[in-house]
CSV table of C-alpha atoms in Angstrom, one decimal:
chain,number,residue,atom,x,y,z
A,1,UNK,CA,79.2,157.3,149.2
A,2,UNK,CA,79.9,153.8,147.7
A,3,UNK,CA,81.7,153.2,144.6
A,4,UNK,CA,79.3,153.6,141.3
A,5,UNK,CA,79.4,150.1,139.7
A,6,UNK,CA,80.6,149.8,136.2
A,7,UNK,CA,77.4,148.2,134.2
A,8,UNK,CA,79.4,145.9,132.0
A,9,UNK,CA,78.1,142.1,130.4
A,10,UNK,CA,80.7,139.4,129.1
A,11,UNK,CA,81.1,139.4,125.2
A,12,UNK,CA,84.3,138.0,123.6
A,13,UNK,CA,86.9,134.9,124.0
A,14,UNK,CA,89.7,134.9,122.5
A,15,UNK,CA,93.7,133.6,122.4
A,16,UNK,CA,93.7,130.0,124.2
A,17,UNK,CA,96.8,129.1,125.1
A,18,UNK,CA,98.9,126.4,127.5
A,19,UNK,CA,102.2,125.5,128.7
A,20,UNK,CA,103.1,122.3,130.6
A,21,UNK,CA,104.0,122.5,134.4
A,22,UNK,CA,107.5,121.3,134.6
A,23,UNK,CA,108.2,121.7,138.4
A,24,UNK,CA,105.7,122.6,141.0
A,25,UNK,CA,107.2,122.2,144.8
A,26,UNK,CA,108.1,124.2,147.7
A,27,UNK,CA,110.9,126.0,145.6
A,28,UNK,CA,109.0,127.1,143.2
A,29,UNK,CA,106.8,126.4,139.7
A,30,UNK,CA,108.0,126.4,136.1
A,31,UNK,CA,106.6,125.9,132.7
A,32,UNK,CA,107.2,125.0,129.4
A,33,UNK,CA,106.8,127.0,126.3
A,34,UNK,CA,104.2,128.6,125.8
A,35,UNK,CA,101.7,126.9,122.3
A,36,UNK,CA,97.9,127.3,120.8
A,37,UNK,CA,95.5,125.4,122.4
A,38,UNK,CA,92.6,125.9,119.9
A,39,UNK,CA,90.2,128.6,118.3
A,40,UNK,CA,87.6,128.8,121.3
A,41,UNK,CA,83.5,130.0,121.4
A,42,UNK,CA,83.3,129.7,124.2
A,43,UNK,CA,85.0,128.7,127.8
A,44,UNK,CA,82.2,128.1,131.0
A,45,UNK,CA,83.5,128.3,133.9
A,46,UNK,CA,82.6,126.1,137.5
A,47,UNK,CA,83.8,126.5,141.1
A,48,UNK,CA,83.0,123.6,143.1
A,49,UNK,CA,82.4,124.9,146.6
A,50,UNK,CA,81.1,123.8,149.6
A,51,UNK,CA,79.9,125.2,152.8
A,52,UNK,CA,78.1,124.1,156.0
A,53,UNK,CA,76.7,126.0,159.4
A,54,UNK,CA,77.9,124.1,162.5
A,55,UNK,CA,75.2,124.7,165.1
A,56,UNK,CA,75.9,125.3,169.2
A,57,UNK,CA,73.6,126.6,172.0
A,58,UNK,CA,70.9,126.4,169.8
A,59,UNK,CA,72.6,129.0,167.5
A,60,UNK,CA,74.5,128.9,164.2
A,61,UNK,CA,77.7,129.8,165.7
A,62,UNK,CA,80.1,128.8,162.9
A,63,UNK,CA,80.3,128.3,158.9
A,64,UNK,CA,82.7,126.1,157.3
A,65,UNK,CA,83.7,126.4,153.8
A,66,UNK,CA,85.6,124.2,151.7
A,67,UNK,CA,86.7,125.1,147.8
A,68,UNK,CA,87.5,122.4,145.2
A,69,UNK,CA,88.3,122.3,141.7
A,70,UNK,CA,87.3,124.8,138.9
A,71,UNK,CA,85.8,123.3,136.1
A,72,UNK,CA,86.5,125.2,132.6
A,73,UNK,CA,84.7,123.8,129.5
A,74,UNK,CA,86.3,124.9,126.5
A,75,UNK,CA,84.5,124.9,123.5
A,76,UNK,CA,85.8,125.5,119.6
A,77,UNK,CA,88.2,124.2,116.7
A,78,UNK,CA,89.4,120.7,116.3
A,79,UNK,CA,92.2,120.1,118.3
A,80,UNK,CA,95.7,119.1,116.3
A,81,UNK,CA,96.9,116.1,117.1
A,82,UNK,CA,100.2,117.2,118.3
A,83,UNK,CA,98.3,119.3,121.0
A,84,UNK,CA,95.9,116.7,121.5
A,85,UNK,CA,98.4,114.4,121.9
A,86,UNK,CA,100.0,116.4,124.3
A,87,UNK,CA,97.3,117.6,126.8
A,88,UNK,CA,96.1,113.6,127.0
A,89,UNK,CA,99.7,111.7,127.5
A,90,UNK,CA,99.4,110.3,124.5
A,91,UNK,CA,102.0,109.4,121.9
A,92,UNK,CA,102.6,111.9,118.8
A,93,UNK,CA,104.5,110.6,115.5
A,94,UNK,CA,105.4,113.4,113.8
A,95,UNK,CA,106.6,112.5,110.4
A,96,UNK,CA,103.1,111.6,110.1
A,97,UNK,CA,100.9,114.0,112.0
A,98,UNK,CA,99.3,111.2,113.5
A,99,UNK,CA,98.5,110.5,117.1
A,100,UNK,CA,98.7,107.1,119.0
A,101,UNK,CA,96.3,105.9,121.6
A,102,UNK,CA,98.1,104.6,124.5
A,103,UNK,CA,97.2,102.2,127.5
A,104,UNK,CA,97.6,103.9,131.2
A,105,UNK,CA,98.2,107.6,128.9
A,106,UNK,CA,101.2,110.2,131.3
A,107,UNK,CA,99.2,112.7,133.7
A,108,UNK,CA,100.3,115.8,132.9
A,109,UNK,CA,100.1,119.0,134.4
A,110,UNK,CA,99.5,122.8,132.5
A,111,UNK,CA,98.7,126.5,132.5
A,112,UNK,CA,95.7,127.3,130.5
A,113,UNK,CA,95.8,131.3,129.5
A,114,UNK,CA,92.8,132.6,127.7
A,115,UNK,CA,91.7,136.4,127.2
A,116,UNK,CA,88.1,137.6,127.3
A,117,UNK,CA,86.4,140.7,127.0
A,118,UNK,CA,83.7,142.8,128.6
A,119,UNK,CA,81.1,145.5,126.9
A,120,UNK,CA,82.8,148.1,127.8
A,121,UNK,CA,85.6,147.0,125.1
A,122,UNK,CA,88.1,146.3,128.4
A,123,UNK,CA,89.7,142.7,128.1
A,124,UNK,CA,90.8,140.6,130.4
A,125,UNK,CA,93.8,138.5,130.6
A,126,UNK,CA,93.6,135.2,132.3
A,127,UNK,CA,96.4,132.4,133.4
A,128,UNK,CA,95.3,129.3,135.5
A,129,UNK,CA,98.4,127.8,136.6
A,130,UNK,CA,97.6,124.1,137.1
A,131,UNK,CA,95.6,121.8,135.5
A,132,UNK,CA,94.6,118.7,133.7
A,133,UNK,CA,92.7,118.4,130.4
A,134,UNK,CA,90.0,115.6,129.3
A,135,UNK,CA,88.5,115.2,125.9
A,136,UNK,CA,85.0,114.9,125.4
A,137,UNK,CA,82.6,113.4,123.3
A,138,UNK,CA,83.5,113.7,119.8
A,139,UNK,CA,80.6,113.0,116.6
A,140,UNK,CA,81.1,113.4,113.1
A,141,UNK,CA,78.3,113.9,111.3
A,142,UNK,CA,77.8,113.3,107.7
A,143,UNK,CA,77.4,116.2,105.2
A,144,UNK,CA,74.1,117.6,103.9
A,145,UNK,CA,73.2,121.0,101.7
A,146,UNK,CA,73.3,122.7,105.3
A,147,UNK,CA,76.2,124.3,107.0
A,148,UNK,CA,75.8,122.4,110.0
A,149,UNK,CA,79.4,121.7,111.7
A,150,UNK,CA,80.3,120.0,115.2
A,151,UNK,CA,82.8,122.0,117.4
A,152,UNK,CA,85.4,120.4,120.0
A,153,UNK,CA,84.9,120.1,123.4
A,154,UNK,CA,87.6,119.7,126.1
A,155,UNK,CA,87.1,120.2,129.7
A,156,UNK,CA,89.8,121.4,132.2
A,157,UNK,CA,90.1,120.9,135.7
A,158,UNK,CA,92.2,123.5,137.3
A,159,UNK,CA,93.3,122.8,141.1
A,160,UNK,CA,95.9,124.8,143.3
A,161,UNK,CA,99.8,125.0,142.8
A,162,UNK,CA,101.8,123.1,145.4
A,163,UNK,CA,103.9,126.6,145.6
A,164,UNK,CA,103.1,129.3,148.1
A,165,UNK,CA,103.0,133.3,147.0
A,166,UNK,CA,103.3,136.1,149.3
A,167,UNK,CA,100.4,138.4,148.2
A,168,UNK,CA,98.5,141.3,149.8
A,169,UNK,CA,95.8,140.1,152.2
A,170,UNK,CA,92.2,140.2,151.5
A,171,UNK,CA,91.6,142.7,153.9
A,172,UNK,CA,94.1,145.3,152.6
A,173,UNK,CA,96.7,144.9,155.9
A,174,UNK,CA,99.7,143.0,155.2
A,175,UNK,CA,100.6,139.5,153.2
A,176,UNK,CA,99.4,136.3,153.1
A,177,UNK,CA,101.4,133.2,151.2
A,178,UNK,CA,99.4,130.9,150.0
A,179,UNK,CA,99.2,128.4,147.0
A,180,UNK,CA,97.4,130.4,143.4
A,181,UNK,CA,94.5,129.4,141.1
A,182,UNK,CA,94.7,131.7,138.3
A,183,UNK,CA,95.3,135.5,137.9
A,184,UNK,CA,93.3,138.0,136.1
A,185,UNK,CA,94.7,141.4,135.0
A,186,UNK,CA,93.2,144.1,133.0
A,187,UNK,CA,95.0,144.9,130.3
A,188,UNK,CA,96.5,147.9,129.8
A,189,UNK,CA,99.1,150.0,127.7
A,190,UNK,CA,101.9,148.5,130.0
A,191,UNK,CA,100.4,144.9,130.5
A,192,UNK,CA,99.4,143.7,127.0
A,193,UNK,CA,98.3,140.7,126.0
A,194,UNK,CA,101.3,139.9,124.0
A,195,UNK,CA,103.7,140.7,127.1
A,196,UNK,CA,101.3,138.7,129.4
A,197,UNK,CA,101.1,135.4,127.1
A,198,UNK,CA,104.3,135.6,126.2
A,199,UNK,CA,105.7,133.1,129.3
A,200,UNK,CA,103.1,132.0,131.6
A,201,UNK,CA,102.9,135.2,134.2
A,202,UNK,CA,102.9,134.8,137.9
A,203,UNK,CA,101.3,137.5,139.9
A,204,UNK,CA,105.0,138.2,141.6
A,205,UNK,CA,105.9,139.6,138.0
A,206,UNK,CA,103.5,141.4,137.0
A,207,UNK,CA,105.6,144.8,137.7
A,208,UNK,CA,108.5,143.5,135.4
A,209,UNK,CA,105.9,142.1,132.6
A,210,UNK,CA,105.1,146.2,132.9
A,211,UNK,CA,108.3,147.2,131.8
A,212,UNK,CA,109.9,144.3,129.6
């Protein structure tokens, strides 16, 4: 008899978070420290695949698949400028709290952690490990007697580490090592969300994030 399936919705975003990508190569991947991003409403999520059915002998004899980026639109706060700054290369003067627009702005890699939440009350803790950010359209309205307010919008594109990861295979036999999108963990009384956000968590740590 197959596995009853657990009825559950999405409902609740919480806890954005980043840290830069300091190293990503064959040896390994590191990150910065680990800051706010913003208050979010809401974070969509986009996986740009591909496929296509290569025909032979008059027969569909073989599908090819292809994934590219994920596209996460992130929705919320303002953004500070000293994050802002940050995420978009550009230059932060901090005596001021003031950010600088510069030409040809650095490319710069980070982790984007969020947590969300299902019906059932469980959440769900979430680190994508490698990404860019891009600002979108910003208006500023003028004030009326309403309580009309404009939220931020930022869109990340999140793309595959350079660094390989032995992991379990799909199929439940053996390993594989291959390069990691994100990871998503229940949490639990021995993987909080306070543990898991602490330092940007790779899935090769999850036992020790258990017991720190």
């Amino acid at each position: 008899m197959a596995n009853e399936i657990e009825k559950v919705r999405f409902r609740g975003i919480e806890g954005a978070v980043i840290a830069e990508v300091t190293k990503d190569d064959d040896s390994g991947i590191t990150f910065g420290e680990v800051t706010s991003l913003m208050g979010t409403s809401e974070i969509g999520k986009a996986v740009d695949s591909k496929s296509d059915t290569y025909y032979c002998d008059n027969i569909a004899a073989e599908t090819l698949t292809a994934k590219g980026p994920t596209t996460l639109k992130l929705k919320g706060t303002v953004l500070g400028n000293k994050v802002k700054a940050l995420i978009t290369g550009n230059s932060y003067i901090s005596e001021s709290d003031s950010i600088v627009e510069v030409a040809s702005p650095d490319i710069k890699y980070f982790a984007l952690g969020y947590l969300y939440k299902l019906t059932s009350g469980q959440r769900m803790l979430v680190w994508n490990y490698k990404g860019t950010f891009a600002i979108g359209d910003e208006t500023y309205d003028t004030e009326t007697d309403g309580t009309e307010a404009t939220e931020q919008e930022i869109t990340y594109t999140s793309i595959d580490t350079v660094c390989k990861f032995t992991l379990p295979a799909p199929s439940g036999t053996g390993n594989v090592t291959k390069s990691i999108r994100n990871y998503i963990v229940p949490e639990s009384t021995t993987v909080t969300a306070t543990k898991f956000f602490q330092k940007v968590t790779l899935p090769v740590e999850a036992s020790s994030v258990a017991t720190q």
